[in-house]
Amino acid sequence: MPRPRHFVLPLILLVALAFRVYRLVAFPPGFHFDEAIDLKIALDVLGGARPIYVAEGWGREALYYYLVAPMLRLIDYNPLALRATAVLCGMGVLVAAYGLARRLRGQTAAWLTAAWLAVAMWPVWAARFGVRHIALALLLGLAAWAFWWAFGRIRDYELGIRNEEFLLAGALLGLTAYTYQPARFVPLLFGGFALYLLLFHRRPTAENRLWHNRRGWAVWALSAALVALPLVVIVARVTPIETGERAFSIEPLTELLAGNPRPVLDNLVAVAGVFTVSGDPLKSYNLPGRPLFVPRLTGLFFYAGLALAVWRWRRPAYAFVLLWLATGLLPTIVTISAPNFNRMVAAQFPIFFLAGLGAAEFIQWVAAWGRPSPQPSPTGRGVLAALVVAVALGSTAYATARDLFRVWPEQF
């Protein structure tokens, strides 16, 4: 017989879907030039073109357009078809985030991660804006989930295991390269995590032996490299497309390489405030300056989760999330107009996972306060803590609805 907890995830997904489909054509208002370019390329794919990389818009990876093309057959109004594809990708982000968060930290953190992604304005907006950025959040979430699932299935690293899990995880990782330019930073996440394991978990123990399967690593890495190889070859040949007129966008990076770190440091300060101080300054992508957590007090859950992850950095799951956060923010740190929500889209999971982690630990801590058992049954204090988190999520949902559907359109 279904229990109340069986309805939690479906309810979260229904709320998320409502936020993403309500007046989808009207909000975001107008039709952005990036949407127009992406729609044109998707129509080319529908007409028979089979690109891997296209020159339009200063160079674009083509995977997203293969997702849009079938939607164009189903929905007559092309702008709606374009944005409906983003909605599907955005819902996929929630499912992948839930699955990965559950594997990393457990059921409560998974529910809360998905809940924050369901109602926070940034992920809602990203899933309504018909451009390819959302494909990176989806593919990276799936790739990370498959990565942890593959290694988590190892029962004894000394015995032979099946390769299918690692092939799937590697193929999904390779596909991230075909989504959006910031995906080129993704190897830093997995490479950095491999280095972390070599430095701090070199010897197999009962807790970390699943990371010592050499064949699993080899199959995973080789499949990722083979899938990404065609795009790597093409981008190496068309480099002038991205280093010509687009070169101005990476000016902080070029200044850093020339010996001037000031632009990158200024960006670093701006990005550090993106959570509760000031967000993306471009009004075409966001209510100008709106931080990620509104009301700002709800950002305390993120900061608490971040502090816990730093405190527990020797545990692989927390180290992985911290590396993901740094990698996801790096593209906006080294480019102009920081913080830019498009360029930091890969950071959606770690940001809202840390918020979910902080909320889950808050509930657990309040419920356990004054009790000898480390795994207490629900108490009045625990229920009160859960209500505090529910109020935080409810106020976030209200602020998103207000700013997305009323305040932001008035800026145009």
Short mmCIF file of C-alpha atoms in Angstrom, two decimals:
data_model
loop_
_atom_site.label_atom_id
_atom_site.label_comp_id
_atom_site.label_asym_id
_atom_site.label_seq_id
_atom_site.Cartn_x
_atom_site.Cartn_y
_atom_site.Cartn_z
CA MET A 1 0.00 0.00 0.00
CA PRO A 2 1.45 3.42 -0.93
CA ARG A 3 2.76 5.42 2.01
CA PRO A 4 2.77 9.23 2.26
CA ARG A 5 6.50 9.35 1.42
CA HIS A 6 5.76 7.73 -1.94
CA PHE A 7 3.90 10.88 -2.98
CA VAL A 8 6.63 13.36 -2.09
CA LEU A 9 8.64 13.15 -5.32
CA PRO A 10 5.56 13.12 -7.62
CA LEU A 11 4.26 16.21 -5.79
CA ILE A 12 7.61 17.98 -6.22
CA LEU A 13 7.63 17.12 -9.93
CA LEU A 14 4.07 18.40 -10.37
CA VAL A 15 4.97 21.72 -8.73
CA ALA A 16 8.09 21.94 -10.89
CA LEU A 17 6.09 21.24 -14.04
CA ALA A 18 3.52 23.89 -13.16
CA PHE A 19 6.24 26.51 -12.75
CA ARG A 20 7.78 25.51 -16.06
CA VAL A 21 4.71 25.36 -18.32
CA TYR A 22 2.54 28.22 -17.04
CA ARG A 23 2.24 30.75 -19.90
CA LEU A 24 5.35 29.31 -21.48
CA VAL A 25 5.19 31.44 -24.62
CA ALA A 26 4.66 34.70 -22.71
CA PHE A 27 7.48 34.27 -20.17
CA PRO A 28 10.32 34.91 -20.81
CA PRO A 29 8.83 37.88 -22.69
CA GLY A 30 9.69 38.30 -26.35
CA PHE A 31 11.88 35.99 -28.36
CA HIS A 32 15.59 36.30 -27.55
CA PHE A 33 18.09 36.30 -30.40
CA ASP A 34 19.78 33.21 -28.90
CA GLU A 35 16.43 31.42 -29.11
CA ALA A 36 16.05 32.55 -32.72
CA ILE A 37 19.48 31.16 -33.64
CA ASP A 38 18.81 27.87 -31.87
CA LEU A 39 15.39 27.55 -33.52
CA LYS A 40 16.88 28.16 -36.96
CA ILE A 41 19.50 25.41 -36.42
CA ALA A 42 16.86 23.00 -35.09
CA LEU A 43 14.75 23.64 -38.21
CA ASP A 44 17.83 22.83 -40.31
CA VAL A 45 18.16 19.53 -38.45
CA LEU A 46 14.46 18.85 -39.02
CA GLY A 47 15.08 19.49 -42.71
CA GLY A 48 17.84 16.89 -42.91
CA ALA A 49 21.02 18.62 -41.75
CA ARG A 50 23.21 16.54 -39.43
CA PRO A 51 25.66 18.95 -37.80
CA ILE A 52 27.94 18.21 -34.87
CA TYR A 53 29.02 21.83 -34.55
CA VAL A 54 27.66 24.91 -36.30
CA ALA A 55 29.18 28.33 -36.97
CA GLU A 56 26.05 30.38 -36.18
CA GLY A 57 26.15 32.42 -32.99
CA TRP A 58 29.95 32.33 -32.74
CA GLY A 59 30.00 28.54 -32.77
CA ARG A 60 27.52 26.15 -31.15
CA GLU A 61 27.52 22.48 -30.25
CA ALA A 62 24.58 20.70 -31.85
CA LEU A 63 23.19 18.05 -29.48
CA TYR A 64 20.31 20.22 -28.24
CA TYR A 65 19.00 20.72 -31.76
CA TYR A 66 18.47 16.98 -32.17
CA LEU A 67 16.20 17.17 -29.12
CA VAL A 68 14.27 20.14 -30.48
CA ALA A 69 13.72 18.68 -33.98
CA PRO A 70 11.23 15.95 -32.94
CA MET A 71 9.36 18.49 -30.79
CA LEU A 72 8.95 20.69 -33.87
CA ARG A 73 7.02 17.82 -35.47
CA LEU A 74 4.72 17.53 -32.47
CA ILE A 75 4.00 21.23 -31.81
CA ASP A 76 2.99 23.51 -34.65
CA TYR A 77 4.04 26.78 -33.04
CA ASN A 78 7.83 26.74 -33.32
CA PRO A 79 8.71 29.02 -30.36
CA LEU A 80 6.54 26.86 -28.10
CA ALA A 81 8.22 23.70 -29.40
CA LEU A 82 11.62 25.22 -28.64
CA ARG A 83 10.69 26.12 -25.09
CA ALA A 84 8.85 22.85 -24.50
CA THR A 85 12.13 21.06 -25.19
CA ALA A 86 13.78 23.18 -22.51
CA VAL A 87 10.97 22.22 -20.12
CA LEU A 88 11.58 18.51 -20.72
CA CYS A 89 15.30 18.98 -20.18
CA GLY A 90 14.60 20.95 -17.01
CA MET A 91 12.38 18.19 -15.64
CA GLY A 92 15.14 15.73 -16.47
CA VAL A 93 17.53 17.85 -14.42
CA LEU A 94 15.25 17.38 -11.39
CA VAL A 95 15.06 13.61 -11.81
CA ALA A 96 18.83 13.29 -12.25
CA ALA A 97 19.46 15.59 -9.27
CA TYR A 98 17.10 13.55 -7.09
CA GLY A 99 18.76 10.28 -8.05
CA LEU A 100 22.28 11.57 -7.52
CA ALA A 101 21.48 13.36 -4.25
CA ARG A 102 19.85 10.21 -2.91
CA ARG A 103 22.98 8.21 -3.70
CA LEU A 104 25.27 10.85 -2.18
CA ARG A 105 23.36 11.74 0.98
CA GLY A 106 20.04 9.89 1.31
CA GLN A 107 16.32 10.34 0.85
CA THR A 108 15.66 13.58 2.74
CA ALA A 109 18.50 15.47 1.08
CA ALA A 110 17.29 14.16 -2.30
CA TRP A 111 13.74 15.40 -1.73
CA LEU A 112 14.97 18.81 -0.62
CA THR A 113 17.45 19.14 -3.49
CA ALA A 114 14.66 18.42 -5.97
CA ALA A 115 12.29 20.77 -4.13
CA TRP A 116 14.72 23.68 -4.32
CA LEU A 117 15.35 23.05 -8.00
CA ALA A 118 11.58 22.90 -8.53
CA VAL A 119 10.81 26.37 -7.20
CA ALA A 120 13.98 28.52 -7.27
CA MET A 121 13.85 31.15 -10.02
CA TRP A 122 17.15 30.30 -11.73
CA PRO A 123 16.39 26.64 -12.56
CA VAL A 124 12.77 27.54 -13.38
CA TRP A 125 13.87 30.26 -15.79
CA ALA A 126 16.58 28.04 -17.33
CA ALA A 127 13.94 25.41 -18.08
CA ARG A 128 11.67 27.93 -19.83
CA PHE A 129 14.31 29.67 -21.96
CA GLY A 130 14.57 27.83 -25.28
CA VAL A 131 18.34 27.67 -25.64
CA ARG A 132 20.88 24.89 -25.40
CA HIS A 133 22.32 25.78 -21.97
CA ILE A 134 19.87 23.55 -20.11
CA ALA A 135 21.18 20.50 -22.01
CA LEU A 136 24.50 20.83 -20.16
CA ALA A 137 22.80 20.74 -16.76
CA LEU A 138 20.85 17.65 -17.85
CA LEU A 139 23.72 15.69 -19.41
CA LEU A 140 26.15 16.50 -16.62
CA GLY A 141 23.59 15.47 -14.01
CA LEU A 142 22.99 12.17 -15.79
CA ALA A 143 26.73 11.61 -16.30
CA ALA A 144 27.49 12.19 -12.60
CA TRP A 145 24.58 10.00 -11.49
CA ALA A 146 25.72 7.20 -13.79
CA PHE A 147 29.33 7.64 -12.59
CA TRP A 148 28.38 7.13 -8.94
CA TRP A 149 25.94 4.37 -9.82
CA ALA A 150 28.58 2.45 -11.79
CA PHE A 151 31.16 2.51 -9.03
CA GLY A 152 28.52 1.98 -6.37
CA ARG A 153 27.55 -1.34 -7.93
CA ILE A 154 30.97 -2.82 -7.19
CA ARG A 155 30.73 -5.38 -4.43
CA ASP A 156 34.33 -6.61 -4.50
CA TYR A 157 36.89 -4.68 -6.50
CA GLU A 158 39.10 -7.80 -6.82
CA LEU A 159 36.44 -9.67 -8.79
CA GLY A 160 35.56 -9.10 -12.42
CA ILE A 161 32.60 -6.83 -13.07
CA ARG A 162 30.45 -6.03 -16.06
CA ASN A 163 31.51 -3.13 -18.22
CA GLU A 164 28.05 -1.86 -19.25
CA GLU A 165 27.71 0.48 -16.27
CA PHE A 166 31.03 2.16 -16.97
CA LEU A 167 30.35 2.36 -20.70
CA LEU A 168 27.08 4.18 -20.02
CA ALA A 169 28.65 6.55 -17.49
CA GLY A 170 31.52 7.34 -19.84
CA ALA A 171 29.28 7.82 -22.88
CA LEU A 172 27.07 10.28 -20.98
CA LEU A 173 30.16 12.19 -19.90
CA GLY A 174 31.37 12.34 -23.49
CA LEU A 175 27.99 13.65 -24.63
CA THR A 176 28.24 16.64 -22.29
CA ALA A 177 30.84 18.06 -24.70
CA TYR A 178 28.12 18.43 -27.36
CA THR A 179 25.91 20.71 -25.24
CA TYR A 180 27.47 24.12 -24.50
CA GLN A 181 30.95 25.69 -24.33
CA PRO A 182 31.25 25.59 -20.50
CA ALA A 183 31.17 21.79 -20.82
CA ARG A 184 34.86 22.09 -21.70
CA PHE A 185 35.50 22.66 -18.00
CA VAL A 186 33.81 19.36 -17.03
CA PRO A 187 37.02 17.27 -17.36
CA LEU A 188 38.41 19.40 -14.51
CA LEU A 189 35.69 18.01 -12.25
CA PHE A 190 36.34 14.35 -12.92
CA GLY A 191 40.09 14.77 -13.34
CA GLY A 192 40.24 16.71 -10.09
CA PHE A 193 38.21 14.02 -8.34
CA ALA A 194 40.54 11.30 -9.63
CA LEU A 195 43.52 13.28 -8.30
CA TYR A 196 41.75 13.73 -4.97
CA LEU A 197 41.25 9.97 -4.68
CA LEU A 198 44.90 9.33 -5.53
CA LEU A 199 46.04 11.77 -2.87
CA PHE A 200 43.67 10.93 -0.03
CA HIS A 201 42.24 7.47 -0.74
CA ARG A 202 45.20 5.71 -2.28
CA ARG A 203 44.82 2.55 -0.23
CA PRO A 204 41.60 0.51 -0.50
CA THR A 205 39.56 0.30 2.68
CA ALA A 206 36.06 -0.87 3.50
CA GLU A 207 34.81 2.66 2.79
CA ASN A 208 36.66 3.52 -0.42
CA ARG A 209 37.54 0.27 -2.16
CA LEU A 210 34.88 0.80 -4.82
CA TRP A 211 37.15 3.52 -6.29
CA HIS A 212 40.04 1.10 -6.80
CA ASN A 213 38.65 -0.78 -9.77
CA ARG A 214 41.19 0.03 -12.48
CA ARG A 215 39.25 -1.63 -15.25
CA GLY A 216 36.18 0.41 -14.39
CA TRP A 217 38.17 3.64 -14.59
CA ALA A 218 39.71 2.59 -17.90
CA VAL A 219 36.40 1.65 -19.53
CA TRP A 220 34.74 4.83 -18.25
CA ALA A 221 37.52 7.16 -19.41
CA LEU A 222 37.98 5.49 -22.79
CA SER A 223 34.27 5.55 -23.63
CA ALA A 224 34.05 9.24 -22.65
CA ALA A 225 37.06 10.12 -24.80
CA LEU A 226 35.79 8.20 -27.83
CA VAL A 227 32.34 9.79 -27.68
CA ALA A 228 33.78 13.32 -27.37
CA LEU A 229 36.53 12.82 -29.98
CA PRO A 230 34.58 13.90 -33.12
CA LEU A 231 33.70 17.24 -31.55
CA VAL A 232 37.26 17.74 -30.31
CA VAL A 233 38.57 17.23 -33.83
CA ILE A 234 36.03 19.63 -35.34
CA VAL A 235 36.58 22.37 -32.75
CA ALA A 236 40.34 22.14 -33.27
CA ARG A 237 39.77 22.91 -36.94
CA VAL A 238 37.31 25.79 -36.49
CA THR A 239 39.04 27.58 -33.63
CA PRO A 240 38.96 30.98 -35.45
CA ILE A 241 35.15 30.98 -35.14
CA GLU A 242 35.44 31.21 -31.37
CA THR A 243 38.60 33.31 -31.11
CA GLY A 244 37.56 36.01 -33.57
CA GLU A 245 34.53 38.15 -32.75
CA ARG A 246 33.85 36.09 -29.63
CA ALA A 247 37.30 36.76 -28.15
CA PHE A 248 36.03 39.76 -26.14
CA SER A 249 33.94 37.45 -23.94
CA ILE A 250 37.03 35.72 -22.50
CA GLU A 251 38.91 38.95 -21.84
CA PRO A 252 39.35 38.23 -18.09
CA LEU A 253 41.03 34.93 -18.99
CA THR A 254 43.29 36.48 -21.63
CA GLU A 255 44.22 39.23 -19.16
CA LEU A 256 45.07 36.60 -16.56
CA LEU A 257 47.28 34.72 -19.01
CA ALA A 258 48.96 38.02 -19.87
CA GLY A 259 49.83 38.57 -16.21
CA ASN A 260 46.91 40.76 -15.08
CA PRO A 261 44.73 38.89 -12.54
CA ARG A 262 42.55 41.91 -11.63
CA PRO A 263 39.55 41.12 -13.94
CA VAL A 264 39.40 37.52 -12.73
CA LEU A 265 39.67 38.61 -9.11
CA ASP A 266 36.87 41.14 -9.62
CA ASN A 267 34.75 38.38 -11.15
CA LEU A 268 35.57 36.08 -8.25
CA VAL A 269 34.24 38.66 -5.80
CA ALA A 270 31.09 39.15 -7.89
CA VAL A 271 30.47 35.39 -8.15
CA ALA A 272 30.99 34.96 -4.41
CA GLY A 273 28.00 37.23 -3.89
CA VAL A 274 25.73 35.51 -6.40
CA PHE A 275 24.01 33.39 -3.74
CA THR A 276 22.52 36.08 -1.50
CA VAL A 277 23.96 39.47 -2.53
CA SER A 278 23.62 40.16 -6.27
CA GLY A 279 23.06 37.96 -9.31
CA ASP A 280 23.24 38.19 -13.09
CA PRO A 281 23.24 41.86 -14.18
CA LEU A 282 21.73 41.18 -17.63
CA LYS A 283 17.98 41.81 -17.66
CA SER A 284 17.48 39.67 -20.75
CA TYR A 285 18.44 36.62 -18.68
CA ASN A 286 17.20 37.52 -15.22
CA LEU A 287 15.68 40.18 -12.99
CA PRO A 288 18.89 42.29 -12.92
CA GLY A 289 20.97 41.67 -9.83
CA ARG A 290 18.56 39.16 -8.27
CA PRO A 291 20.59 36.64 -6.23
CA LEU A 292 20.01 32.90 -6.40
CA PHE A 293 18.33 32.65 -3.00
CA VAL A 294 15.32 34.90 -2.48
CA PRO A 295 14.31 35.58 0.25
CA ARG A 296 17.97 36.00 1.14
CA LEU A 297 17.59 34.29 4.52
CA THR A 298 16.91 31.01 2.70
CA GLY A 299 20.53 31.15 1.54
CA LEU A 300 21.53 30.22 5.09
CA PHE A 301 20.70 26.62 4.21
CA PHE A 302 23.16 26.80 1.30
CA TYR A 303 25.90 28.28 3.48
CA ALA A 304 25.28 25.63 6.13
CA GLY A 305 25.52 22.88 3.52
CA LEU A 306 28.69 24.42 2.10
CA ALA A 307 30.26 24.57 5.57
CA LEU A 308 29.34 20.93 6.21
CA ALA A 309 30.82 19.84 2.88
CA VAL A 310 34.06 21.69 3.60
CA TRP A 311 34.17 20.15 7.08
CA ARG A 312 33.69 16.67 5.61
CA TRP A 313 35.93 17.12 2.58
CA ARG A 314 37.76 13.85 3.24
CA ARG A 315 34.61 11.92 2.34
CA PRO A 316 34.54 11.41 -1.45
CA ALA A 317 30.92 12.48 -1.90
CA TYR A 318 31.49 15.89 -0.34
CA ALA A 319 34.78 16.42 -2.14
CA PHE A 320 33.03 15.64 -5.43
CA VAL A 321 30.30 18.21 -4.77
CA LEU A 322 32.82 20.90 -3.80
CA LEU A 323 34.84 20.24 -6.95
CA TRP A 324 31.63 20.37 -8.99
CA LEU A 325 30.71 23.72 -7.46
CA ALA A 326 34.13 25.20 -8.29
CA THR A 327 34.12 23.75 -11.81
CA GLY A 328 30.59 24.95 -12.51
CA LEU A 329 31.39 28.51 -11.46
CA LEU A 330 34.71 28.72 -13.28
CA PRO A 331 33.26 29.56 -16.74
CA THR A 332 31.65 32.76 -15.44
CA ILE A 333 34.71 33.67 -13.38
CA VAL A 334 36.97 33.77 -16.47
CA THR A 335 34.51 35.56 -18.79
CA ILE A 336 32.89 38.99 -18.92
CA SER A 337 29.68 40.13 -17.24
CA ALA A 338 30.03 37.96 -14.15
CA PRO A 339 28.03 36.40 -12.69
CA ASN A 340 26.36 35.04 -15.81
CA PHE A 341 23.65 32.46 -15.13
CA ASN A 342 23.99 30.86 -18.56
CA ARG A 343 27.70 30.17 -18.20
CA MET A 344 27.32 28.79 -14.66
CA VAL A 345 24.41 26.47 -15.50
CA ALA A 346 26.57 23.44 -14.74
CA ALA A 347 26.62 24.53 -11.08
CA GLN A 348 22.88 24.07 -10.56
CA PHE A 349 23.16 20.66 -8.92
CA PRO A 350 25.90 21.41 -6.34
CA ILE A 351 24.32 24.73 -5.33
CA PHE A 352 20.88 23.31 -4.64
CA PHE A 353 22.24 20.03 -3.30
CA LEU A 354 24.16 22.00 -0.69
CA ALA A 355 20.96 23.90 0.17
CA GLY A 356 19.12 20.59 0.46
CA LEU A 357 21.95 19.15 2.54
CA GLY A 358 21.88 22.10 4.91
CA ALA A 359 18.10 21.81 5.31
CA ALA A 360 18.22 18.03 5.84
CA GLU A 361 20.95 18.35 8.46
CA PHE A 362 19.01 21.15 10.17
CA ILE A 363 15.94 18.93 10.48
CA GLN A 364 18.02 16.01 11.74
CA TRP A 365 19.93 18.15 14.23
CA VAL A 366 16.82 19.76 15.69
CA ALA A 367 15.07 16.38 15.95
CA ALA A 368 18.09 14.87 17.72
CA TRP A 369 18.64 17.78 20.10
CA GLY A 370 18.60 16.48 23.65
CA ARG A 371 18.04 12.85 22.63
CA PRO A 372 20.66 10.12 23.18
CA SER A 373 19.89 8.21 19.96
CA PRO A 374 21.82 9.29 16.83
CA GLN A 375 18.83 8.19 14.71
CA PRO A 376 15.83 9.63 16.54
CA SER A 377 12.26 9.01 15.64
CA PRO A 378 10.26 12.08 14.56
CA THR A 379 9.72 14.51 17.43
CA GLY A 380 7.80 17.71 17.87
CA ARG A 381 11.05 19.65 17.39
CA GLY A 382 11.78 17.68 14.21
CA VAL A 383 8.34 18.48 12.83
CA LEU A 384 8.85 22.14 13.69
CA ALA A 385 12.20 22.14 11.88
CA ALA A 386 10.56 20.53 8.85
CA LEU A 387 7.92 23.28 8.91
CA VAL A 388 10.68 25.93 8.93
CA VAL A 389 12.18 24.33 5.81
CA ALA A 390 8.73 24.12 4.20
CA VAL A 391 8.20 27.84 4.88
CA ALA A 392 11.58 28.59 3.28
CA LEU A 393 10.62 26.62 0.18
CA GLY A 394 7.16 28.18 0.09
CA SER A 395 8.57 31.70 0.32
CA THR A 396 11.04 30.81 -2.43
CA ALA A 397 8.19 29.62 -4.64
CA TYR A 398 6.21 32.81 -3.97
CA ALA A 399 9.22 35.01 -4.77
CA THR A 400 9.85 33.08 -8.00
CA ALA A 401 6.25 33.44 -9.16
CA ARG A 402 6.22 37.15 -8.29
CA ASP A 403 9.55 38.01 -9.92
CA LEU A 404 9.26 35.77 -12.98
CA PHE A 405 5.69 36.51 -14.00
CA ARG A 406 5.19 40.08 -12.78
CA VAL A 407 8.30 42.03 -11.75
CA TRP A 408 10.78 40.86 -14.41
CA PRO A 409 8.55 41.55 -17.48
CA GLU A 410 8.08 45.12 -16.25
CA GLN A 411 11.82 45.67 -16.79
CA PHE A 412 11.41 45.45 -20.61
#
